[in-house]
Structures are given as structure tokens and as C-alpha cells.
XYZ file of N, CA and C in Angstrom:
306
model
N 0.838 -1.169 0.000
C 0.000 0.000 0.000
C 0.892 1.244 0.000
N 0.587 2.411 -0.984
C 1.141 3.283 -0.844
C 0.726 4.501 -0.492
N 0.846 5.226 0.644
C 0.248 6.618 0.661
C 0.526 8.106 0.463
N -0.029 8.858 0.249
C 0.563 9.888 -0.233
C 0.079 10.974 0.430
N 1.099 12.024 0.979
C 1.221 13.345 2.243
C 0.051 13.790 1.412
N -1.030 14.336 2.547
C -2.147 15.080 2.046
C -1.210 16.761 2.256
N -0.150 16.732 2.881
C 0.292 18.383 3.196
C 1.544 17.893 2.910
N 2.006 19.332 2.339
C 3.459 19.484 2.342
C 4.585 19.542 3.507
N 5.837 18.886 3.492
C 6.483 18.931 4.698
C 6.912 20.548 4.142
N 7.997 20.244 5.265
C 8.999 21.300 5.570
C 8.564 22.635 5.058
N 7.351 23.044 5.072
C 7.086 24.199 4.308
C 7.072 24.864 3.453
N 6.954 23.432 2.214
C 7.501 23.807 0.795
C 6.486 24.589 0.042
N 5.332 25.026 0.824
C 4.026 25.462 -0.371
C 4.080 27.091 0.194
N 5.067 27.757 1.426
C 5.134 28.755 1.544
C 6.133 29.867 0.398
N 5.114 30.738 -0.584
C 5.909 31.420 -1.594
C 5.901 32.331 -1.235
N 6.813 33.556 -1.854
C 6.930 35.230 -1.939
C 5.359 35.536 -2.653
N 4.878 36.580 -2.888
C 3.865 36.419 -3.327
C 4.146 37.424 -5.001
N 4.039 37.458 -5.762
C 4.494 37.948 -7.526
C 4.908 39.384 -7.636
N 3.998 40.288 -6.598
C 4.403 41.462 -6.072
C 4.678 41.952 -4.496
N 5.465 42.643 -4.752
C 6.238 43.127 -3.244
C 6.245 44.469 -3.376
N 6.324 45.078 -2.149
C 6.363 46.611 -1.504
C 7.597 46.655 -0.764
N 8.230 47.987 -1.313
C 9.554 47.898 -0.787
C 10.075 49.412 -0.222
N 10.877 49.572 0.700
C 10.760 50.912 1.031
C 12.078 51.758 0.197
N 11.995 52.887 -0.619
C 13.268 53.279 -1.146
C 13.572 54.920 -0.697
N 14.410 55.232 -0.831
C 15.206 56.172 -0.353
C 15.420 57.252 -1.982
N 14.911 57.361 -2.768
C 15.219 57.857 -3.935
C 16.819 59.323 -3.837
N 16.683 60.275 -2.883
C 18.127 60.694 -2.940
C 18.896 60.131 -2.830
N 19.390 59.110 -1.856
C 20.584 57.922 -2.044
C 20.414 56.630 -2.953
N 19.500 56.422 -3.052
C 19.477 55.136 -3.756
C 19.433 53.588 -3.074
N 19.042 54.241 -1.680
C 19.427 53.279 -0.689
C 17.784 52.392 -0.558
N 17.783 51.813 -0.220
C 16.913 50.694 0.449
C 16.293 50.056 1.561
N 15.067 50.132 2.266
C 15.009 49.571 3.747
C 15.086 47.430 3.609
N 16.554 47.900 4.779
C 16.777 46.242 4.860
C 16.221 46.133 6.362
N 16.782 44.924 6.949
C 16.277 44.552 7.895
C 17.294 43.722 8.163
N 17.510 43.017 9.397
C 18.141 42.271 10.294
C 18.018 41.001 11.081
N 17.812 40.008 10.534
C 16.924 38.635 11.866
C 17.823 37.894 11.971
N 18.166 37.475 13.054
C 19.026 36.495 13.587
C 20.706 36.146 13.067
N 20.922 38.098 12.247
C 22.174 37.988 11.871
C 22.053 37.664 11.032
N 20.854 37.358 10.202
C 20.568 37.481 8.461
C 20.140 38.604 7.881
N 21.051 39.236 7.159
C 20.642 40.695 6.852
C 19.894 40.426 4.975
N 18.754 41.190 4.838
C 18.268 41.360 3.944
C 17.404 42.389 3.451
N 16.815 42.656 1.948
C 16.088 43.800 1.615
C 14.460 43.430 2.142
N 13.687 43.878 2.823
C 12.882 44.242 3.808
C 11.870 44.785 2.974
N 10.832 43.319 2.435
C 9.845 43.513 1.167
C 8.211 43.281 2.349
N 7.301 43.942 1.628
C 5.698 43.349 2.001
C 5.173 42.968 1.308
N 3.827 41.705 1.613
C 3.118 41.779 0.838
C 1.794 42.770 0.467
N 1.874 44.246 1.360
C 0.749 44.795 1.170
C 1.582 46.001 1.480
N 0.891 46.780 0.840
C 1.530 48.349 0.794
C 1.166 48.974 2.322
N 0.433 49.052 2.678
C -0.165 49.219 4.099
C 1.038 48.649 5.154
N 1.797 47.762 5.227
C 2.306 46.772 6.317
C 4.239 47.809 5.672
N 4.194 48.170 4.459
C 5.690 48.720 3.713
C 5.504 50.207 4.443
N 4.354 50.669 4.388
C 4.323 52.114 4.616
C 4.737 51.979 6.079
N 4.014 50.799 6.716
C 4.152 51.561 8.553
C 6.079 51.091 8.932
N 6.218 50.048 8.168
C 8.100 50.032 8.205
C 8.466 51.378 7.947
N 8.092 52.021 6.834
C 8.942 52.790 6.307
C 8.896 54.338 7.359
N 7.565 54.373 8.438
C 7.231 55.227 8.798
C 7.858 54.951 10.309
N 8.677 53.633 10.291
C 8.941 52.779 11.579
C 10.384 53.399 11.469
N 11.569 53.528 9.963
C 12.558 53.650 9.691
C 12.727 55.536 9.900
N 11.708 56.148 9.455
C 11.537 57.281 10.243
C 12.632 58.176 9.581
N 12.986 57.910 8.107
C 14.390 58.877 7.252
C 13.283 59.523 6.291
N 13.501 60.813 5.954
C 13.027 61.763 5.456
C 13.407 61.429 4.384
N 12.094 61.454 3.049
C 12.536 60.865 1.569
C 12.126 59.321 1.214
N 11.883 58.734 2.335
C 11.730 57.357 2.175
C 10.186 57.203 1.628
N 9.912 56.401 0.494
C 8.767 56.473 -0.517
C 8.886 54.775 -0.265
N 7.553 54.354 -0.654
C 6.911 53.176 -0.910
C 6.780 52.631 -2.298
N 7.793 51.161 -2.689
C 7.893 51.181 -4.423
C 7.232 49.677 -5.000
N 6.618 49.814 -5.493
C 5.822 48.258 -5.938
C 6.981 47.502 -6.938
N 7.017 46.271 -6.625
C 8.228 45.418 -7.498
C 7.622 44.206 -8.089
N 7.654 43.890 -8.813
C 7.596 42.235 -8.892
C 8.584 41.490 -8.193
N 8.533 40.522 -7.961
C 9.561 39.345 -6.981
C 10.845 38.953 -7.751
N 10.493 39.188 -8.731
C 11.994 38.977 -9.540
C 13.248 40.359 -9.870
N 12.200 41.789 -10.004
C 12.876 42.769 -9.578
C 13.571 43.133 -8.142
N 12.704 42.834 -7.246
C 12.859 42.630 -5.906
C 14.232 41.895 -5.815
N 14.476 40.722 -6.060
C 15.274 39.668 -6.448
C 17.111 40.416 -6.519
N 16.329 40.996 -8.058
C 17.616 41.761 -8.157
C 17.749 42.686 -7.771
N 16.923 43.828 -7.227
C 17.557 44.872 -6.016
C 18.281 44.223 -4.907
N 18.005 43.116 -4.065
C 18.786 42.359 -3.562
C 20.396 42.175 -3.818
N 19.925 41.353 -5.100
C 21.804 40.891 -5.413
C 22.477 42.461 -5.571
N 21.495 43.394 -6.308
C 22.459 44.682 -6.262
C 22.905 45.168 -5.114
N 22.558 44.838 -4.093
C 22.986 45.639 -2.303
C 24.088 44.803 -1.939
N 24.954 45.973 -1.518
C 25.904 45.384 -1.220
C 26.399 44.355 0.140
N 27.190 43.554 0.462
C 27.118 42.831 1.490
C 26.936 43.753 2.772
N 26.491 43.366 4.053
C 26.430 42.019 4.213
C 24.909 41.631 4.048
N 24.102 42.732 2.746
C 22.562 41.813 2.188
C 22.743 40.770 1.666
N 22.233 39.487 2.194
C 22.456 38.402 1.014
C 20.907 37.680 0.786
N 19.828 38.513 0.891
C 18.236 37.910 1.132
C 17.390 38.825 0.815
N 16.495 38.765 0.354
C 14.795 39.117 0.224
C 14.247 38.913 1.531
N 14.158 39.711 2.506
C 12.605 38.453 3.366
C 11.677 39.744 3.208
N 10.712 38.596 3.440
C 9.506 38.697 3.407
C 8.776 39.478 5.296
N 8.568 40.513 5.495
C 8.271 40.700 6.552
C 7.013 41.028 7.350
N 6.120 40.327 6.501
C 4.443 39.779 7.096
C 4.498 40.021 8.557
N 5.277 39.123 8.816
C 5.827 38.652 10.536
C 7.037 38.695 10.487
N 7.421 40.060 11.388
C 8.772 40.342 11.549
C 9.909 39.312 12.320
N 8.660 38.504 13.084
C 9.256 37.887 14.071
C 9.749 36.268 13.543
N 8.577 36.042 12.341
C 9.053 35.199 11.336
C 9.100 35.144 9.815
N 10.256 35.972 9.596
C 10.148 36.409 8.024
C 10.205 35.314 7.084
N 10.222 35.045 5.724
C 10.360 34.548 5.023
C 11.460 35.005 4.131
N 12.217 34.404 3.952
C 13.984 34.477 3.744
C 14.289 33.570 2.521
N 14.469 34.569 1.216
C 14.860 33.629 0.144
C 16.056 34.327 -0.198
N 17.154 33.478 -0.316
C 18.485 33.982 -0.194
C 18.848 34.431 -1.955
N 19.572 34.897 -2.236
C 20.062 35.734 -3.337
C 21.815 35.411 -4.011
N 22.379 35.399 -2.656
C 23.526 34.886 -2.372
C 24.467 33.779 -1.426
């Protein structure tokens, strides 16, 4: 008899979602990252609402709210310089979703 997982293990059905909200800095060119457990990464939402109150959390004058697709997102990532090496996802700050880049 063979059976087959009605659910996915290890959390394989959790995705980025196609668009992301991201916080940018347009005079520098800079980016809101973020920090978890000594994993540093660019600091995306899935809802513009949840990007704005980060960005209003980061509290730098200039900082605008920028819609991406996940693959632009992606590569704003690899473009930041170390020590960014991730996308997360920050729904739940306390448990982001972390897709690495590098």
C-alpha cells in the first residue's frame, strides 16, 4: 500500500507572493533592509499598508513606498551590497520569510 502526504512537509508550499512593496530612499538610492538572527536582507511586504508603517517605523526623510515584482525585488537584492544576502519577506517580523540571493 502506498500513501501519499495530504500536506506538504517542511514548508515547501510557503511562496513570496508575484508582487512586493519595498521601502526606497530615492536621494541615495538606498533601500530599507532589515536584520533577523544575523541574516541581513532587503525588507519587502506583501501589502503596501504593512511597507508604509516600516517605512514610517525607519523614520528617514525621503523614504517612498515602491511596488516590485519578486523577480525585480530579487535583483535589487543581489544589487545591495554585502552584508545583504536575502529578500525576506516581513508579514511577521518575528518570522520572516527568507529567500536567499547569495
Amino acid at each position: 500500500m502506498v500513501e501519499t502526504l495530504s500536506k506538504p512537509i517542511l514548508g515547501l508550499d510557503s511562496e513570496f507572493p508575484d508582487v512586493v512593496y519595498v521601502s526606497y530612499h530615492s536621494a541615495s538610492g538606498k533601500y530599507g533592509c532589515y536584520c533577523h538572527l544575523g541574516i541581513h536582507g532587503l525588507a519587502c511586504f506583501s501589502s503596501e499598508a504593512a511597507a508604509i508603517r516600516f517605512t514610517e517605523w525607519i523614520d528617514l526623510s525621503g523614504m517612498t513606498v515602491v511596488e516590485l515584482t519578486f523577480d525585480e525585488a530579487r535583483e535589487v537584492a543581489k544589487a545591495r551590497p554585502f552584508p545583504v544576502v536575502a529578500l525576506m519577506l516581513l508579514d511577521r517580523m518575528d518570522q520572516p520569510k527568507i529567500h536567499y540571493v547569495r
